[in-house]
mmCIF file of C-alpha atoms and ligand atoms in Angstrom:
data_model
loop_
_atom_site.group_PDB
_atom_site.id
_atom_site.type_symbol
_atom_site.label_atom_id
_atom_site.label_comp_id
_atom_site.label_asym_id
_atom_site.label_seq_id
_atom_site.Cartn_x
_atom_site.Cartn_y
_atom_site.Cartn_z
ATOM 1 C CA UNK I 1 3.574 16.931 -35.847
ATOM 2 C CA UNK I 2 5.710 15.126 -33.360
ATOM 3 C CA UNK I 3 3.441 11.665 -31.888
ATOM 4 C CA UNK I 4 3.142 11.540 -28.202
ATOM 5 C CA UNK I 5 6.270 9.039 -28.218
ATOM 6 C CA UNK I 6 8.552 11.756 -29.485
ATOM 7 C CA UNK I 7 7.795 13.795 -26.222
ATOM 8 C CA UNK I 8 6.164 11.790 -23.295
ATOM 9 C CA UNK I 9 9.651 9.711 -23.425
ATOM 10 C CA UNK I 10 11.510 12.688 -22.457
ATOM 11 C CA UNK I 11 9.846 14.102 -19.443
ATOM 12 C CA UNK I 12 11.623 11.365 -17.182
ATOM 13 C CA UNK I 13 14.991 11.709 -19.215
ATOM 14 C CA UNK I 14 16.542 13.314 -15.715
ATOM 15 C CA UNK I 15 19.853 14.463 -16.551
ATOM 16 C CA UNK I 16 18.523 16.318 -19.982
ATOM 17 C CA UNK I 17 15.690 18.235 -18.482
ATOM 18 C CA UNK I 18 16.652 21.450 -16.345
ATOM 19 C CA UNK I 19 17.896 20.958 -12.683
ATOM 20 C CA UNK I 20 15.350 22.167 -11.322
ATOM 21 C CA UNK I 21 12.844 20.390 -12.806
ATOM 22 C CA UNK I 22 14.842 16.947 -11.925
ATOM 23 C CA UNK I 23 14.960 18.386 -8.639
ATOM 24 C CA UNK I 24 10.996 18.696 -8.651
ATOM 25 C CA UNK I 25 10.703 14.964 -10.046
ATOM 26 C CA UNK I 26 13.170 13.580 -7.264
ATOM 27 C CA UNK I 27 10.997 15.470 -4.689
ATOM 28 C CA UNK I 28 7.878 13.697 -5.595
ATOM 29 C CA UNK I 29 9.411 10.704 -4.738
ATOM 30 C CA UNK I 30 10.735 11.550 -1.924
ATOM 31 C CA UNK I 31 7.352 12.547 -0.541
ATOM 32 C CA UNK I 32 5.558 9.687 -1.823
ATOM 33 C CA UNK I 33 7.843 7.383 -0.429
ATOM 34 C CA UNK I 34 6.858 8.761 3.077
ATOM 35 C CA UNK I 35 3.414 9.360 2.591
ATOM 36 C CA UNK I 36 2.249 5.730 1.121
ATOM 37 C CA UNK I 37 0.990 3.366 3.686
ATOM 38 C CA UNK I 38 2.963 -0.158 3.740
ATOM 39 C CA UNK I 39 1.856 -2.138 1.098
ATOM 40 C CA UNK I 40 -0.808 -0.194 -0.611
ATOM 41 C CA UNK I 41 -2.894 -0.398 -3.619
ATOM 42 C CA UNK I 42 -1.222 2.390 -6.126
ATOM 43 C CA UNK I 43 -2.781 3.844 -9.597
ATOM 44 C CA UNK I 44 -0.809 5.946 -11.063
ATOM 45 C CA UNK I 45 -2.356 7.806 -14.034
ATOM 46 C CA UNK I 46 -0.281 8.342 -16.757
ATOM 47 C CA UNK I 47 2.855 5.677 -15.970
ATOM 48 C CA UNK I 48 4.218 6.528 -19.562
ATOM 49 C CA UNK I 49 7.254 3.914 -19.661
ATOM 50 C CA UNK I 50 7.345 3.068 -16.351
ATOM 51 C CA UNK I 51 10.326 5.156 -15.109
ATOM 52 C CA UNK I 52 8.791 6.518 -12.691
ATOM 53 C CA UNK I 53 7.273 3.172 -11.359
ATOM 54 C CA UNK I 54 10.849 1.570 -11.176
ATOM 55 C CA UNK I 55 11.980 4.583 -9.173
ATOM 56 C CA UNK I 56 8.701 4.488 -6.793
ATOM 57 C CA UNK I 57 9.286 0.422 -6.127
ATOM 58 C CA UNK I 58 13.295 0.349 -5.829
ATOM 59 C CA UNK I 59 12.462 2.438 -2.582
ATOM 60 C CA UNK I 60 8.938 1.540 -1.658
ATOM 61 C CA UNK I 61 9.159 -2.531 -2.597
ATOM 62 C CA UNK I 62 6.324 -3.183 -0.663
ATOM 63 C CA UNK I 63 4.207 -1.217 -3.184
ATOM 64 C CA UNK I 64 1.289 -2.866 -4.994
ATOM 65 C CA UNK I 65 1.279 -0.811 -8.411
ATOM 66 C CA UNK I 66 -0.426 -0.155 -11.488
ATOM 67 C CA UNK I 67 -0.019 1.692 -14.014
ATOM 68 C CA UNK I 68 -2.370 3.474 -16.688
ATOM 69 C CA UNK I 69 -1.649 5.060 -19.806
ATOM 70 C CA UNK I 70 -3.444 6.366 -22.907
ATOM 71 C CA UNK I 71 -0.829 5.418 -25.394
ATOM 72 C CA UNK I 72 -0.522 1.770 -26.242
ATOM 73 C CA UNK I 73 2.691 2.465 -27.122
ATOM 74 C CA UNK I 74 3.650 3.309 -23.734
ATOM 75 C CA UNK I 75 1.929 0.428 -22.129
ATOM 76 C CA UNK I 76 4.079 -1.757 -23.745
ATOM 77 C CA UNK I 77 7.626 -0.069 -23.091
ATOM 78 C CA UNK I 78 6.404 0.005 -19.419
ATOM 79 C CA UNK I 79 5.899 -3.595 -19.567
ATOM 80 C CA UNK I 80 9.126 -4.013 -20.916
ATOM 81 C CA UNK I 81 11.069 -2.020 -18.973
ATOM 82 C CA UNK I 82 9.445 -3.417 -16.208
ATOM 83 C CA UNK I 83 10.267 -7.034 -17.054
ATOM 84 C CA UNK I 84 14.005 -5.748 -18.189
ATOM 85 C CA UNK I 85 14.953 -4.782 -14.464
ATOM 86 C CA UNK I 86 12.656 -7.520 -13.008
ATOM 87 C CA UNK I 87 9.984 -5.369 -10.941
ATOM 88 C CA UNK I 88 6.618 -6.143 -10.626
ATOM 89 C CA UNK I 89 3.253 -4.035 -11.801
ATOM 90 C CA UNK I 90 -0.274 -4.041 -13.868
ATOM 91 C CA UNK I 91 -0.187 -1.795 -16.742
ATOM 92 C CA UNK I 92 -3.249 -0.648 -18.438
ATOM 93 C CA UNK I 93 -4.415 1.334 -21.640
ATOM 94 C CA UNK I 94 -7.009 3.788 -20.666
ATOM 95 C CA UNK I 95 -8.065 7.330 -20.722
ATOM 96 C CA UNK I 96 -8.579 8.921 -17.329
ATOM 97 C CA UNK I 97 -11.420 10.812 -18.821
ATOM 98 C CA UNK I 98 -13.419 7.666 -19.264
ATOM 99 C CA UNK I 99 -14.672 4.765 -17.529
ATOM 100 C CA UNK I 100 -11.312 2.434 -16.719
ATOM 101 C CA UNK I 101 -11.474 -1.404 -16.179
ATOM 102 C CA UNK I 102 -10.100 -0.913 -12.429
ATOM 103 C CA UNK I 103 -11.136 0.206 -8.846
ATOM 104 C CA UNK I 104 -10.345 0.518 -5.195
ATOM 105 C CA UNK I 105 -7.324 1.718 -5.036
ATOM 106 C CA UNK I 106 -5.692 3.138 -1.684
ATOM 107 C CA UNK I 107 -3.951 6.398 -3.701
ATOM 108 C CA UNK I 108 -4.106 7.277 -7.394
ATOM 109 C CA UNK I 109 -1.428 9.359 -8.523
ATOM 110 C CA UNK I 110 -0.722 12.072 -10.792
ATOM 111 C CA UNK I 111 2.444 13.754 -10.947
ATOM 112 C CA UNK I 112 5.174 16.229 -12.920
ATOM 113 C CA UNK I 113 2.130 18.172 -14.196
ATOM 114 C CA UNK I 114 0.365 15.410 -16.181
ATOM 115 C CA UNK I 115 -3.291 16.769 -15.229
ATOM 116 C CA UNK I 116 -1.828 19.660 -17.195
ATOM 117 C CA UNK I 117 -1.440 17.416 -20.450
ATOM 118 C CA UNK I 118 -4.839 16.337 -20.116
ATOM 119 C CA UNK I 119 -7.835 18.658 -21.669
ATOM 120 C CA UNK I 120 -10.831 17.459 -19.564
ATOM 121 C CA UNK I 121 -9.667 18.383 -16.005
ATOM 122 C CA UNK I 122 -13.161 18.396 -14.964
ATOM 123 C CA UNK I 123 -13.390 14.497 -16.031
ATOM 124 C CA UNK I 124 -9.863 13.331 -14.899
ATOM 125 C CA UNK I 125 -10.398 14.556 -11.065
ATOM 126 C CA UNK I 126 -13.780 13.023 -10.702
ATOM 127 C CA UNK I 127 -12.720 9.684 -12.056
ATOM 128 C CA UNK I 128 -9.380 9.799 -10.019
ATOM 129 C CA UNK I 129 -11.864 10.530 -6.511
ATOM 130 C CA UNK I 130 -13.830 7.659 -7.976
ATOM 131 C CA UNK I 131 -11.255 5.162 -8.066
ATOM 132 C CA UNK I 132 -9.132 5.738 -4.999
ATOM 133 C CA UNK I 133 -9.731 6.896 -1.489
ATOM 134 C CA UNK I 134 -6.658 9.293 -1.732
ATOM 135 C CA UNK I 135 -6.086 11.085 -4.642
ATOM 136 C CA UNK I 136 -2.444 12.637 -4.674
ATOM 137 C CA UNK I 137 -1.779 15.503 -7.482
ATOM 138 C CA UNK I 138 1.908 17.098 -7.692
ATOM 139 C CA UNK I 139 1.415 19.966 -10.695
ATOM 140 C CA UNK I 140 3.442 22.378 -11.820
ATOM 141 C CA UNK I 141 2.582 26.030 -10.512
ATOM 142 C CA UNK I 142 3.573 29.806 -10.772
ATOM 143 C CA UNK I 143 7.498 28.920 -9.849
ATOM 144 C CA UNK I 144 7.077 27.135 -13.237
ATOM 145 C CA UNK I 145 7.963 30.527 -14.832
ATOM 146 C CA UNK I 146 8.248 31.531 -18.374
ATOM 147 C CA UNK I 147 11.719 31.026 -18.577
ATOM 148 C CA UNK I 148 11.911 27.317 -16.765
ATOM 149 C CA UNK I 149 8.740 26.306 -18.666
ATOM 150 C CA UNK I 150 10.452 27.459 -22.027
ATOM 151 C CA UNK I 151 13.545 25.257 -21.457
ATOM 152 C CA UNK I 152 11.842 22.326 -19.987
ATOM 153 C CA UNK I 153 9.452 22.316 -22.987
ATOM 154 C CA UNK I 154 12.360 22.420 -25.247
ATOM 155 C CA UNK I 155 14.284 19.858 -23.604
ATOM 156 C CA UNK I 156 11.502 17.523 -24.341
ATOM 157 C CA UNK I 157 11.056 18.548 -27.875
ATOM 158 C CA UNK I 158 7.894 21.116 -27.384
ATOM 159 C CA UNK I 159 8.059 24.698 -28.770
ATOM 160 C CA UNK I 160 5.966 27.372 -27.077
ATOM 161 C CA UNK I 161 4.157 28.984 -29.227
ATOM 162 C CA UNK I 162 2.501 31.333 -26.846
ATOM 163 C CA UNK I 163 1.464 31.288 -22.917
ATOM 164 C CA UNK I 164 -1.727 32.761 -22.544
ATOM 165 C CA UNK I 165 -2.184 33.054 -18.908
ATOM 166 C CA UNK I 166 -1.369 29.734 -17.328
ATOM 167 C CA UNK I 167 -2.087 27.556 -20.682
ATOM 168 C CA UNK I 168 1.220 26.927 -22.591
ATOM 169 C CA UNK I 169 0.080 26.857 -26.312
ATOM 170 C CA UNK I 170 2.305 24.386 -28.202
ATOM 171 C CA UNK I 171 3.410 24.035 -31.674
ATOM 172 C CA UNK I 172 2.129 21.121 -32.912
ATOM 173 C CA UNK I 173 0.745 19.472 -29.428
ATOM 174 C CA UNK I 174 -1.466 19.440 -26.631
ATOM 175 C CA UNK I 175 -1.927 22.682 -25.002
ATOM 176 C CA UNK I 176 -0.001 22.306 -21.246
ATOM 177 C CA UNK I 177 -1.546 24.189 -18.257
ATOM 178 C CA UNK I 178 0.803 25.116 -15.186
ATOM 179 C CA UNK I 179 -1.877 25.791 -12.189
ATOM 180 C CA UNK I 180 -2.301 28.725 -9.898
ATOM 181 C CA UNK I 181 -2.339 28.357 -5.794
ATOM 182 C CA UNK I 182 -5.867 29.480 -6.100
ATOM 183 C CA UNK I 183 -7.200 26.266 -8.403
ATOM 184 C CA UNK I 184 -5.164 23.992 -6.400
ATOM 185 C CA UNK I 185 -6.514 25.985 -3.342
ATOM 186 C CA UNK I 186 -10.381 24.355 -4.889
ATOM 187 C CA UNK I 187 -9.156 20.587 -5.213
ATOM 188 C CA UNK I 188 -9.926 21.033 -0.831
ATOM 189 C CA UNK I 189 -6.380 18.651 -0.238
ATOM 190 C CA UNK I 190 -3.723 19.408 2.119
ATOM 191 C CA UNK I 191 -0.950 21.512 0.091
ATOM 192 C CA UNK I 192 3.067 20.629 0.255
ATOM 193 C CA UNK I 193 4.950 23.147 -1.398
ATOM 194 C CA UNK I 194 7.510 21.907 -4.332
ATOM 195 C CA UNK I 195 10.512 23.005 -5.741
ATOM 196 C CA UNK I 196 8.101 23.986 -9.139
ATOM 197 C CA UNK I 197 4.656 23.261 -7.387
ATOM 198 C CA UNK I 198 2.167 22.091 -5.028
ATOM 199 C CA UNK I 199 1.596 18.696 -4.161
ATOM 200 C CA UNK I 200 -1.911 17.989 -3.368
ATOM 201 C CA UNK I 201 -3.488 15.319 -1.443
ATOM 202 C CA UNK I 202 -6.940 15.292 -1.544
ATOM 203 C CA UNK I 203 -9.269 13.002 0.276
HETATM 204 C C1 LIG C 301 4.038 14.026 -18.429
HETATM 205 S S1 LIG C 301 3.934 12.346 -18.903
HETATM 206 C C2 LIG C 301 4.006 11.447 -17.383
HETATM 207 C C3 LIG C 301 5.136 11.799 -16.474
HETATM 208 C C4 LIG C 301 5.782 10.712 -15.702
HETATM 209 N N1 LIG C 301 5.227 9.413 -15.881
HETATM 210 C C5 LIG C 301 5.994 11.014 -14.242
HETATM 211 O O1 LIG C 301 5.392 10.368 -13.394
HETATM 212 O O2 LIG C 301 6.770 11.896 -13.946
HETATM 213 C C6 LIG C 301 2.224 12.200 -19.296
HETATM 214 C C7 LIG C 301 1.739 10.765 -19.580
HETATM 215 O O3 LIG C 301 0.301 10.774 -19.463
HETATM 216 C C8 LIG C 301 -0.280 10.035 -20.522
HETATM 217 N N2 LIG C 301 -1.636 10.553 -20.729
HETATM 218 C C9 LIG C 301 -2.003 11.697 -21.384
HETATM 219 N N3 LIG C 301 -3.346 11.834 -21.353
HETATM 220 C C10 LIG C 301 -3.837 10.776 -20.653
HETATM 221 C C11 LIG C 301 -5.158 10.366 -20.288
HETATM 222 N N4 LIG C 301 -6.228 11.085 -20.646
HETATM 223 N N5 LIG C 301 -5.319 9.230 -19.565
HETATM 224 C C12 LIG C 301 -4.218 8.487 -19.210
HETATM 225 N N6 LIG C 301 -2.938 8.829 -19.533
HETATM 226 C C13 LIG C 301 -2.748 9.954 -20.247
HETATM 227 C C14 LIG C 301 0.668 10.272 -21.708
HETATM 228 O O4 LIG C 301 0.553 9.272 -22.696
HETATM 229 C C15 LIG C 301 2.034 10.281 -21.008
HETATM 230 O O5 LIG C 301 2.620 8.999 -20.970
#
């Protein structure tokens, strides 16, 4: 059974992943790099190694950012990496289903369809409300079709066993959900359209 390291890793790995899902992950920046006020207070749930953290603070330096992961594992590459290219940033283990050691933030983040990775939905979007007055959510929805979803998965070393509805299951790994306009449509935030999703900013 492949470990969350074997797969997490490659979700950020831009140039192996299809084009259009890089294209999705470079769009998220984009926005958030015009949406963040100057020098807020950033949480972004599930930082994994910290790519994506790097990315956000080489073009929003003013930033204030931390980072939370599950995976101790991934903590501690994030630190690294961090520290390798000199950039600045808390990281924290925790599990955005439970209680985490850290509040008041101006945004918590979520993006590339990590809510879909994460089984309690229910329990992640309350505690994300309750720790930030902005909540912003970029998930993967029905332009995430069969055929993307199958190569993306297999580009980061997931095999579809099934899709049953919007719930990819996997061989071997979390079950994945891609979301529908309609459940975004119930998170009440104001909607941008992605190349693969919706990008949600609620509160
Ligand atoms: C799809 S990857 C993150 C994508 C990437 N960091 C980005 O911004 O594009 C999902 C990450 O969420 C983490 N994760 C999964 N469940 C979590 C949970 N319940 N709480 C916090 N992090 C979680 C995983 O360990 C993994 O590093």
């Amino acid at each position: 059974m492949p470990t969350a390291d074997d797969i997490y890793i490659h979700c950020d790995e831009l140039d192996n992943i299809p084009p259009i899902c890089k294209k999705n992950w470079e769009f998220e920046i984009s926005l958030l790099a015009t949406k963040l006020k100057p020098n807020a207070k950033v949480l972004q749930v599930g930082c994994m190694d910290g790519t994506r953290i790097i990315a956000l603070l080489n073009t929003r330096p003013d930033l204030d950012i931390t980072g939370l992961d599950i995976e101790q594992s991934m903590v501690d590459s994030c630190n690294a990496n961090l520290e390798k290219v000199g950039k600045k940033a808390t990281v924290i283990l925790g599990d955005i289903t439970k209680p985490v050691p850290v509040s008041d933030f101006d945004y918590v983040i979520c993006l590339n369809n990590t809510l879909g990775y994460i089984p309690d939905q229910e329990a992640s979007l309350k505690n994300m409300k309750n720790l930030g007055e902005k909540v912003i959510i970029s998930v993967f929805g029905e332009g995430f079709d069969d055929e993307i979803s199958k190569s993306y998965f297999t580009s980061i070393g997931l095999t579809v066993q099934s899709i049953d509805g919007d719930m990819f299951v996997m061989d071997d790994f979390v079950n994945v959900l891609r979301y529908s306009k309609d459940v975004v449509d119930n998170w009440d935030g104001k909607i941008t359209y992605t190349p693969l999703g919706y990008f949600c900013e609620i509160g």
